[in-house]
Short mmCIF file of N, CA and C in Angstrom, two decimals:
data_model
loop_
_atom_site.label_atom_id
_atom_site.label_comp_id
_atom_site.label_asym_id
_atom_site.label_seq_id
_atom_site.Cartn_x
_atom_site.Cartn_y
_atom_site.Cartn_z
N PHE A 1310 90.74 93.85 114.89
CA PHE A 1310 89.81 94.93 114.67
C PHE A 1310 89.00 94.64 113.41
N THR A 1311 87.81 95.17 113.34
CA THR A 1311 86.91 94.81 112.26
C THR A 1311 86.98 95.74 111.06
N ASN A 1312 87.20 97.01 111.26
CA ASN A 1312 87.13 97.95 110.14
C ASN A 1312 88.52 98.31 109.62
N ARG A 1313 88.67 98.17 108.33
CA ARG A 1313 89.91 98.50 107.65
C ARG A 1313 89.66 99.66 106.70
N ARG A 1314 90.67 100.04 105.99
CA ARG A 1314 90.55 101.13 105.01
C ARG A 1314 89.53 100.75 103.94
N ASN A 1315 88.65 101.65 103.60
CA ASN A 1315 87.60 101.38 102.62
C ASN A 1315 88.07 101.84 101.24
N PHE A 1316 88.20 100.89 100.32
CA PHE A 1316 88.63 101.20 98.96
C PHE A 1316 87.47 101.39 98.00
N ARG A 1317 86.25 101.28 98.50
CA ARG A 1317 85.04 101.46 97.71
C ARG A 1317 85.00 100.52 96.51
N LEU A 1318 85.30 99.24 96.74
CA LEU A 1318 85.25 98.25 95.66
C LEU A 1318 83.83 97.81 95.41
N ASN A 1319 83.54 97.50 94.18
CA ASN A 1319 82.22 96.99 93.81
C ASN A 1319 82.38 95.59 93.25
N GLY A 1320 81.30 94.89 93.14
CA GLY A 1320 81.34 93.56 92.54
C GLY A 1320 81.68 92.49 93.56
N PRO A 1321 82.27 91.38 93.07
CA PRO A 1321 82.52 90.24 93.95
C PRO A 1321 83.51 90.52 95.08
N MET A 1322 84.39 91.47 94.91
CA MET A 1322 85.38 91.76 95.96
C MET A 1322 84.79 92.54 97.13
N TYR A 1323 83.58 93.01 96.99
CA TYR A 1323 82.98 93.81 98.05
C TYR A 1323 82.78 93.01 99.34
N ASP A 1324 82.63 91.69 99.22
CA ASP A 1324 82.42 90.85 100.40
C ASP A 1324 83.70 90.21 100.91
N ALA A 1325 84.86 90.64 100.46
CA ALA A 1325 86.12 90.05 100.90
C ALA A 1325 86.34 90.34 102.38
N VAL A 1326 86.95 89.40 103.08
CA VAL A 1326 87.17 89.56 104.52
C VAL A 1326 88.04 90.78 104.82
N SER A 1327 88.92 91.14 103.90
CA SER A 1327 89.79 92.29 104.12
C SER A 1327 89.06 93.62 103.92
N ILE A 1328 87.85 93.58 103.38
CA ILE A 1328 87.09 94.80 103.11
C ILE A 1328 85.83 94.89 103.96
N ALA A 1329 85.28 93.75 104.34
CA ALA A 1329 84.03 93.72 105.11
C ALA A 1329 84.19 94.46 106.44
N GLU A 1330 83.08 94.94 106.94
CA GLU A 1330 83.10 95.71 108.19
C GLU A 1330 82.07 95.17 109.18
N ASP A 1331 82.32 95.43 110.44
CA ASP A 1331 81.40 95.17 111.55
C ASP A 1331 80.83 93.75 111.54
N ASP A 1332 79.49 93.63 111.53
CA ASP A 1332 78.86 92.32 111.65
C ASP A 1332 79.16 91.41 110.46
N GLN A 1333 79.26 92.00 109.28
CA GLN A 1333 79.59 91.21 108.10
C GLN A 1333 81.00 90.61 108.26
N TRP A 1334 81.95 91.39 108.76
CA TRP A 1334 83.32 90.90 108.99
C TRP A 1334 83.32 89.77 110.02
N ARG A 1335 82.57 89.93 111.11
CA ARG A 1335 82.51 88.90 112.15
C ARG A 1335 81.93 87.60 111.60
N ARG A 1336 80.90 87.70 110.77
CA ARG A 1336 80.27 86.51 110.19
C ARG A 1336 81.26 85.79 109.26
N ILE A 1337 81.91 86.53 108.38
CA ILE A 1337 82.87 85.92 107.44
C ILE A 1337 84.04 85.32 108.20
N ARG A 1338 84.57 86.04 109.16
CA ARG A 1338 85.71 85.55 109.93
C ARG A 1338 85.34 84.31 110.73
N GLY A 1339 84.13 84.29 111.26
CA GLY A 1339 83.67 83.11 112.00
C GLY A 1339 83.59 81.87 111.12
N VAL A 1340 83.25 82.06 109.87
CA VAL A 1340 83.18 80.94 108.93
C VAL A 1340 84.58 80.49 108.53
N LEU A 1341 85.50 81.44 108.31
CA LEU A 1341 86.84 81.11 107.83
C LEU A 1341 87.79 80.59 108.91
N SER A 1342 87.66 81.08 110.11
CA SER A 1342 88.61 80.75 111.18
C SER A 1342 88.86 79.27 111.40
N PRO A 1343 87.85 78.41 111.38
CA PRO A 1343 88.12 76.98 111.61
C PRO A 1343 89.02 76.34 110.56
N TYR A 1344 89.11 76.95 109.39
CA TYR A 1344 89.94 76.39 108.32
C TYR A 1344 91.40 76.79 108.43
N PHE A 1345 91.72 77.68 109.35
CA PHE A 1345 93.09 78.16 109.48
C PHE A 1345 93.63 77.93 110.89
N THR A 1346 93.35 76.76 111.43
CA THR A 1346 93.92 76.39 112.72
C THR A 1346 95.39 76.03 112.51
N SER A 1347 96.16 75.97 113.58
CA SER A 1347 97.58 75.65 113.44
C SER A 1347 97.79 74.27 112.85
N GLY A 1348 96.95 73.31 113.19
CA GLY A 1348 97.06 71.96 112.64
C GLY A 1348 96.83 71.94 111.13
N ARG A 1349 95.81 72.65 110.69
CA ARG A 1349 95.52 72.69 109.25
C ARG A 1349 96.60 73.44 108.49
N LEU A 1350 97.13 74.50 109.07
CA LEU A 1350 98.21 75.24 108.41
C LEU A 1350 99.46 74.37 108.28
N LYS A 1351 99.72 73.54 109.29
CA LYS A 1351 100.87 72.63 109.21
C LYS A 1351 100.67 71.62 108.08
N GLU A 1352 99.45 71.14 107.90
CA GLU A 1352 99.16 70.22 106.80
C GLU A 1352 99.34 70.92 105.45
N MET A 1353 98.90 72.17 105.37
CA MET A 1353 99.03 72.94 104.13
C MET A 1353 100.49 73.20 103.80
N PHE A 1354 101.31 73.37 104.82
CA PHE A 1354 102.72 73.66 104.60
C PHE A 1354 103.40 72.56 103.80
N VAL A 1355 103.09 71.31 104.11
CA VAL A 1355 103.67 70.18 103.39
C VAL A 1355 103.29 70.24 101.91
N ILE A 1356 102.04 70.54 101.64
CA ILE A 1356 101.56 70.65 100.25
C ILE A 1356 102.26 71.80 99.54
N MET A 1357 102.36 72.95 100.21
CA MET A 1357 103.02 74.11 99.60
C MET A 1357 104.50 73.83 99.35
N LYS A 1358 105.12 73.10 100.24
CA LYS A 1358 106.52 72.74 100.08
C LYS A 1358 106.74 71.88 98.84
N GLN A 1359 105.84 70.93 98.60
CA GLN A 1359 105.93 70.08 97.41
C GLN A 1359 105.79 70.90 96.13
N HIS A 1360 104.82 71.79 96.12
CA HIS A 1360 104.61 72.62 94.93
C HIS A 1360 105.76 73.62 94.75
N SER A 1361 106.34 74.06 95.84
CA SER A 1361 107.49 74.96 95.74
C SER A 1361 108.68 74.25 95.11
N ALA A 1362 108.87 72.98 95.46
CA ALA A 1362 109.96 72.21 94.86
C ALA A 1362 109.74 72.07 93.35
N ASN A 1363 108.49 71.84 92.94
CA ASN A 1363 108.19 71.77 91.51
C ASN A 1363 108.44 73.11 90.82
N LEU A 1364 108.08 74.19 91.49
CA LEU A 1364 108.31 75.54 90.95
C LEU A 1364 109.79 75.79 90.72
N ILE A 1365 110.59 75.48 91.72
CA ILE A 1365 112.04 75.70 91.63
C ILE A 1365 112.64 74.83 90.53
N LYS A 1366 112.18 73.60 90.44
CA LYS A 1366 112.68 72.69 89.41
C LYS A 1366 112.37 73.23 88.01
N SER A 1367 111.15 73.70 87.80
CA SER A 1367 110.76 74.25 86.50
C SER A 1367 111.57 75.49 86.16
N MET A 1368 111.75 76.36 87.14
CA MET A 1368 112.50 77.60 86.90
C MET A 1368 113.97 77.29 86.63
N LYS A 1369 114.51 76.32 87.34
CA LYS A 1369 115.91 75.95 87.14
C LYS A 1369 116.14 75.38 85.74
N MET A 1370 115.19 74.57 85.26
CA MET A 1370 115.32 74.02 83.91
C MET A 1370 115.39 75.14 82.86
N GLN A 1371 114.54 76.14 83.02
CA GLN A 1371 114.54 77.26 82.07
C GLN A 1371 115.81 78.10 82.23
N ALA A 1372 116.26 78.30 83.44
CA ALA A 1372 117.48 79.08 83.68
C ALA A 1372 118.71 78.36 83.11
N ASP A 1373 118.72 77.03 83.19
CA ASP A 1373 119.83 76.26 82.63
C ASP A 1373 119.91 76.38 81.12
N LYS A 1374 118.78 76.70 80.49
CA LYS A 1374 118.77 76.90 79.03
C LYS A 1374 119.19 78.33 78.68
N ASP A 1375 119.52 79.11 79.70
CA ASP A 1375 119.87 80.53 79.54
C ASP A 1375 118.74 81.34 78.92
N GLY A 1376 117.54 80.89 79.14
CA GLY A 1376 116.39 81.62 78.64
C GLY A 1376 115.85 82.57 79.69
N PRO A 1377 115.12 83.58 79.25
CA PRO A 1377 114.52 84.52 80.22
C PRO A 1377 113.39 83.83 80.98
N LEU A 1378 113.18 84.26 82.18
CA LEU A 1378 112.10 83.71 83.01
C LEU A 1378 110.98 84.74 83.11
N GLU A 1379 109.82 84.38 82.61
CA GLU A 1379 108.64 85.22 82.76
C GLU A 1379 107.93 84.74 84.02
N MET A 1380 108.05 85.51 85.08
CA MET A 1380 107.57 85.08 86.40
C MET A 1380 106.09 84.71 86.40
N LYS A 1381 105.29 85.43 85.65
CA LYS A 1381 103.86 85.15 85.62
C LYS A 1381 103.58 83.73 85.13
N GLU A 1382 104.39 83.24 84.22
CA GLU A 1382 104.22 81.88 83.69
C GLU A 1382 104.50 80.81 84.75
N TYR A 1383 105.24 81.16 85.76
CA TYR A 1383 105.59 80.20 86.80
C TYR A 1383 104.72 80.36 88.04
N PHE A 1384 104.50 81.58 88.47
CA PHE A 1384 103.79 81.79 89.73
C PHE A 1384 102.28 81.68 89.59
N GLY A 1385 101.74 81.90 88.39
CA GLY A 1385 100.30 81.69 88.17
C GLY A 1385 99.93 80.24 88.41
N PRO A 1386 100.56 79.30 87.68
CA PRO A 1386 100.27 77.88 87.92
C PRO A 1386 100.61 77.43 89.34
N TYR A 1387 101.70 77.95 89.89
CA TYR A 1387 102.08 77.60 91.26
C TYR A 1387 100.97 78.00 92.24
N SER A 1388 100.50 79.21 92.12
CA SER A 1388 99.42 79.70 93.00
C SER A 1388 98.18 78.84 92.87
N MET A 1389 97.81 78.52 91.61
CA MET A 1389 96.63 77.70 91.39
C MET A 1389 96.80 76.30 91.98
N ASP A 1390 97.99 75.72 91.81
CA ASP A 1390 98.26 74.40 92.37
C ASP A 1390 98.12 74.42 93.89
N VAL A 1391 98.69 75.42 94.53
CA VAL A 1391 98.65 75.50 96.00
C VAL A 1391 97.21 75.70 96.48
N VAL A 1392 96.49 76.62 95.87
CA VAL A 1392 95.11 76.88 96.30
C VAL A 1392 94.24 75.65 96.09
N ALA A 1393 94.34 75.04 94.91
CA ALA A 1393 93.50 73.87 94.63
C ALA A 1393 93.87 72.68 95.51
N SER A 1394 95.14 72.47 95.74
CA SER A 1394 95.57 71.33 96.55
C SER A 1394 95.24 71.49 98.02
N THR A 1395 95.36 72.69 98.53
CA THR A 1395 95.07 72.89 99.95
C THR A 1395 93.57 72.98 100.23
N ALA A 1396 92.81 73.35 99.21
CA ALA A 1396 91.34 73.44 99.39
C ALA A 1396 90.80 72.04 99.63
#
């Protein structure tokens, strides 16, 4: 379906596929769909798996030191690595 709940966002998020409606949604989805085929997602999975192993390794090293884990310090770089690598 094309129309979702309207949060009345302004700025750069106004054109997000999760917010766009009707013809704008169809245009954005048509552009994005070829990048999310099952074959491409399978390729991305391998990349995400590698970065996940690095994430776990980093978190384990900090946990072994009995130090607190600030999740933002780990998942921010992890997210950036996955997005940049899969792009």
